[in-house]
């Protein structure tokens, strides 16, 4: 990782690095490396893909990490002063608005410096695609997604920026919801 990060940082005009990963893939040595960049005056962000604070959901969607692993990594990063951006997915199977509120509350309680929220995409060649085809999973409507994200933004302290409020998937692989192919309609909403 050090060689990869250094190759990126050696590019002309680079002022920092943002590393996006899973909470179970960040070891103490990685945090020490990121902290060394921060101590050199570079902009450093660690982005952790939590997606949900519910271990049952994480197991259901095969994330293969737990809230406890997220908590450990988040606290270790914050202890070093490394800014933390957490990813949450809205629309995971088996979840409703109470889950989204709880996930946000837990992330805020642990401590976070930024958030990325995006809708669940049904893409080709996945287990979720098979579940969707069998009507075992129904994606959120665009209106419901906008309402939920707006509510989460309003619940978040104003000093915590949202780095993302939606995301798109390529039309080549996206099966549902169709509205995920155009982020500007969602952002404008």
CSV table of C-alpha atoms in Angstrom, one decimal:
chain,number,residue,atom,x,y,z
A,1,UNK,CA,0.0,0.0,0.0
A,2,UNK,CA,2.8,2.4,0.8
A,3,UNK,CA,4.2,2.1,-2.7
A,4,UNK,CA,0.8,2.6,-4.3
A,5,UNK,CA,0.0,5.6,-2.1
A,6,UNK,CA,3.4,7.1,-2.7
A,7,UNK,CA,3.0,6.7,-6.5
A,8,UNK,CA,-0.3,8.7,-6.3
A,9,UNK,CA,1.2,11.3,-3.9
A,10,UNK,CA,4.2,11.8,-6.2
A,11,UNK,CA,2.0,13.1,-9.0
A,12,UNK,CA,2.4,16.8,-9.7
A,13,UNK,CA,-0.1,18.9,-7.7
A,14,UNK,CA,-1.2,16.2,-5.3
A,15,UNK,CA,-2.1,17.6,-1.9
A,16,UNK,CA,-3.4,14.5,-0.2
A,17,UNK,CA,-5.0,11.2,-0.4
A,18,UNK,CA,-8.4,9.7,0.3
A,19,UNK,CA,-8.5,6.0,1.0
A,20,UNK,CA,-11.8,4.1,0.6
A,21,UNK,CA,-12.0,0.6,2.1
A,22,UNK,CA,-13.8,-1.8,4.3
A,23,UNK,CA,-13.5,-1.5,8.1
A,24,UNK,CA,-12.1,-5.0,8.4
A,25,UNK,CA,-9.2,-4.2,6.0
A,26,UNK,CA,-7.6,-1.4,7.9
A,27,UNK,CA,-4.8,-2.5,10.2
A,28,UNK,CA,-2.8,-0.5,12.7
A,29,UNK,CA,0.1,-0.2,10.2
A,30,UNK,CA,-2.2,1.3,7.5
A,31,UNK,CA,-3.4,3.9,10.0
A,32,UNK,CA,0.1,4.7,11.0
A,33,UNK,CA,1.0,5.2,7.3
A,34,UNK,CA,-2.0,7.5,6.8
A,35,UNK,CA,-1.1,9.4,9.9
A,36,UNK,CA,2.5,9.9,8.7
A,37,UNK,CA,1.1,11.6,5.6
A,38,UNK,CA,-1.2,13.7,7.7
A,39,UNK,CA,1.8,14.7,9.9
A,40,UNK,CA,3.7,15.8,6.8
A,41,UNK,CA,0.9,18.3,6.1
A,42,UNK,CA,-1.0,16.3,3.4
A,43,UNK,CA,-4.8,16.2,3.3
A,44,UNK,CA,-5.8,12.6,4.4
A,45,UNK,CA,-9.2,11.0,4.6
A,46,UNK,CA,-10.2,7.5,5.5
A,47,UNK,CA,-13.5,6.4,4.0
A,48,UNK,CA,-15.1,3.4,5.6
A,49,UNK,CA,-17.9,1.5,3.9
A,50,UNK,CA,-20.1,0.6,6.9
A,51,UNK,CA,-23.3,0.6,4.8
A,52,UNK,CA,-25.5,-0.4,7.8
A,53,UNK,CA,-25.0,-0.5,11.6
A,54,UNK,CA,-27.0,-3.8,11.8
A,55,UNK,CA,-24.9,-6.9,11.8
A,56,UNK,CA,-27.9,-8.9,10.6
A,57,UNK,CA,-28.1,-6.7,7.5
A,58,UNK,CA,-24.4,-6.9,6.9
A,59,UNK,CA,-24.5,-10.7,7.1
A,60,UNK,CA,-27.6,-10.8,4.8
A,61,UNK,CA,-25.8,-8.8,2.1
A,62,UNK,CA,-22.5,-10.7,2.6
A,63,UNK,CA,-20.4,-7.7,3.7
A,64,UNK,CA,-18.3,-10.0,5.9
A,65,UNK,CA,-17.6,-7.3,8.5
A,66,UNK,CA,-19.4,-6.2,11.7
A,67,UNK,CA,-20.3,-3.0,13.4
A,68,UNK,CA,-17.7,-3.8,16.1
A,69,UNK,CA,-15.0,-3.9,13.4
A,70,UNK,CA,-16.2,-0.5,12.1
A,71,UNK,CA,-16.2,0.9,15.6
A,72,UNK,CA,-12.7,-0.3,16.3
A,73,UNK,CA,-11.3,1.1,13.0
A,74,UNK,CA,-13.2,4.4,13.3
A,75,UNK,CA,-12.0,5.0,16.8
A,76,UNK,CA,-8.4,4.1,16.0
A,77,UNK,CA,-8.4,6.5,13.0
A,78,UNK,CA,-10.0,9.3,15.1
A,79,UNK,CA,-7.5,8.7,17.9
A,80,UNK,CA,-4.8,9.5,15.3
A,81,UNK,CA,-6.6,12.6,14.0
A,82,UNK,CA,-7.3,11.0,10.6
A,83,UNK,CA,-10.6,12.5,9.3
A,84,UNK,CA,-13.2,9.8,8.7
A,85,UNK,CA,-15.9,9.7,6.1
A,86,UNK,CA,-18.5,6.9,6.5
A,87,UNK,CA,-20.6,5.3,3.7
A,88,UNK,CA,-24.2,4.3,4.4
A,89,UNK,CA,-26.5,2.6,1.9
A,90,UNK,CA,-30.3,3.3,1.9
A,91,UNK,CA,-32.6,0.6,0.7
A,92,UNK,CA,-30.8,-2.6,1.9
A,93,UNK,CA,-33.0,-5.7,2.1
A,94,UNK,CA,-34.9,-5.9,5.4
A,95,UNK,CA,-34.2,-2.4,6.4
A,96,UNK,CA,-36.6,0.6,6.8
A,97,UNK,CA,-36.4,4.1,8.0
A,98,UNK,CA,-35.8,3.1,11.7
A,99,UNK,CA,-32.7,1.2,10.6
A,100,UNK,CA,-31.4,4.3,8.6
A,101,UNK,CA,-32.0,6.6,11.6
A,102,UNK,CA,-30.2,4.1,14.0
A,103,UNK,CA,-27.3,3.6,11.6
A,104,UNK,CA,-26.8,7.4,11.4
A,105,UNK,CA,-27.2,7.8,15.1
A,106,UNK,CA,-24.6,5.1,15.8
A,107,UNK,CA,-22.1,6.6,13.3
A,108,UNK,CA,-22.6,10.1,14.8
A,109,UNK,CA,-22.1,8.7,18.3
A,110,UNK,CA,-18.9,6.9,17.3
A,111,UNK,CA,-17.6,10.1,15.6
A,112,UNK,CA,-17.4,11.0,11.9
A,113,UNK,CA,-16.1,13.9,9.9
A,114,UNK,CA,-18.1,13.3,6.7
A,115,UNK,CA,-20.8,11.1,5.3
A,116,UNK,CA,-21.6,9.5,1.9
A,117,UNK,CA,-25.1,8.2,1.4
A,118,UNK,CA,-26.3,6.3,-1.6
A,119,UNK,CA,-29.1,4.1,-2.7
A,120,UNK,CA,-28.8,0.4,-3.2
A,121,UNK,CA,-28.4,-0.5,-6.8
A,122,UNK,CA,-29.6,-3.8,-8.3
A,123,UNK,CA,-26.9,-4.7,-10.8
A,124,UNK,CA,-26.4,-7.6,-13.2
A,125,UNK,CA,-24.9,-10.9,-12.1
A,126,UNK,CA,-25.6,-10.5,-8.4
A,127,UNK,CA,-27.6,-12.5,-5.8
A,128,UNK,CA,-29.7,-9.3,-5.3
A,129,UNK,CA,-30.5,-9.3,-9.1
A,130,UNK,CA,-31.9,-12.8,-8.7
A,131,UNK,CA,-33.9,-11.8,-5.7
A,132,UNK,CA,-35.3,-8.7,-7.5
A,133,UNK,CA,-36.3,-10.8,-10.6
A,134,UNK,CA,-38.2,-13.2,-8.2
A,135,UNK,CA,-39.9,-10.1,-6.6
A,136,UNK,CA,-38.1,-10.9,-3.3
A,137,UNK,CA,-36.6,-7.4,-3.2
A,138,UNK,CA,-38.3,-4.1,-4.1
A,139,UNK,CA,-36.0,-1.0,-4.5
A,140,UNK,CA,-37.0,2.3,-3.1
A,141,UNK,CA,-38.7,4.8,-5.3
A,142,UNK,CA,-36.9,8.0,-6.1
A,143,UNK,CA,-39.4,10.0,-4.0
A,144,UNK,CA,-38.9,7.8,-1.0
A,145,UNK,CA,-35.1,7.9,-1.3
A,146,UNK,CA,-35.1,11.7,-1.6
A,147,UNK,CA,-37.4,12.0,1.5
A,148,UNK,CA,-35.3,9.6,3.5
A,149,UNK,CA,-32.0,11.3,2.6
A,150,UNK,CA,-33.4,14.7,3.3
A,151,UNK,CA,-34.5,13.6,6.7
A,152,UNK,CA,-31.0,12.1,7.4
A,153,UNK,CA,-29.3,15.3,6.3
A,154,UNK,CA,-31.6,17.3,8.6
A,155,UNK,CA,-30.8,15.0,11.5
A,156,UNK,CA,-27.0,15.5,11.0
A,157,UNK,CA,-25.1,18.2,12.8
A,158,UNK,CA,-24.3,21.0,10.4
A,159,UNK,CA,-20.5,20.8,10.8
A,160,UNK,CA,-20.5,17.3,9.3
A,161,UNK,CA,-20.4,17.6,5.4
A,162,UNK,CA,-22.1,15.2,3.1
A,163,UNK,CA,-19.5,14.1,0.5
A,164,UNK,CA,-22.3,12.3,-1.5
A,165,UNK,CA,-26.1,12.2,-1.2
A,166,UNK,CA,-26.6,9.8,-4.1
A,167,UNK,CA,-24.8,7.6,-6.6
A,168,UNK,CA,-25.3,6.2,-10.0
A,169,UNK,CA,-24.5,2.9,-11.7
A,170,UNK,CA,-23.7,2.4,-15.3
A,171,UNK,CA,-26.7,1.7,-17.5
A,172,UNK,CA,-24.8,-1.3,-18.8
A,173,UNK,CA,-25.1,-3.1,-15.5
A,174,UNK,CA,-28.0,-1.3,-13.7
A,175,UNK,CA,-31.2,-3.3,-13.4
A,176,UNK,CA,-33.1,-1.3,-10.8
A,177,UNK,CA,-34.1,1.2,-9.8
A,178,UNK,CA,-33.9,3.0,-13.1
A,179,UNK,CA,-33.7,6.4,-11.5
A,180,UNK,CA,-30.2,5.5,-10.2
A,181,UNK,CA,-28.9,6.1,-13.7
A,182,UNK,CA,-29.3,9.9,-13.3
A,183,UNK,CA,-27.9,11.5,-10.2
A,184,UNK,CA,-28.9,15.0,-11.1
A,185,UNK,CA,-32.7,14.2,-10.9
A,186,UNK,CA,-32.1,13.0,-7.4
A,187,UNK,CA,-29.8,15.9,-6.4
A,188,UNK,CA,-32.3,18.4,-7.8
A,189,UNK,CA,-35.1,16.6,-5.9
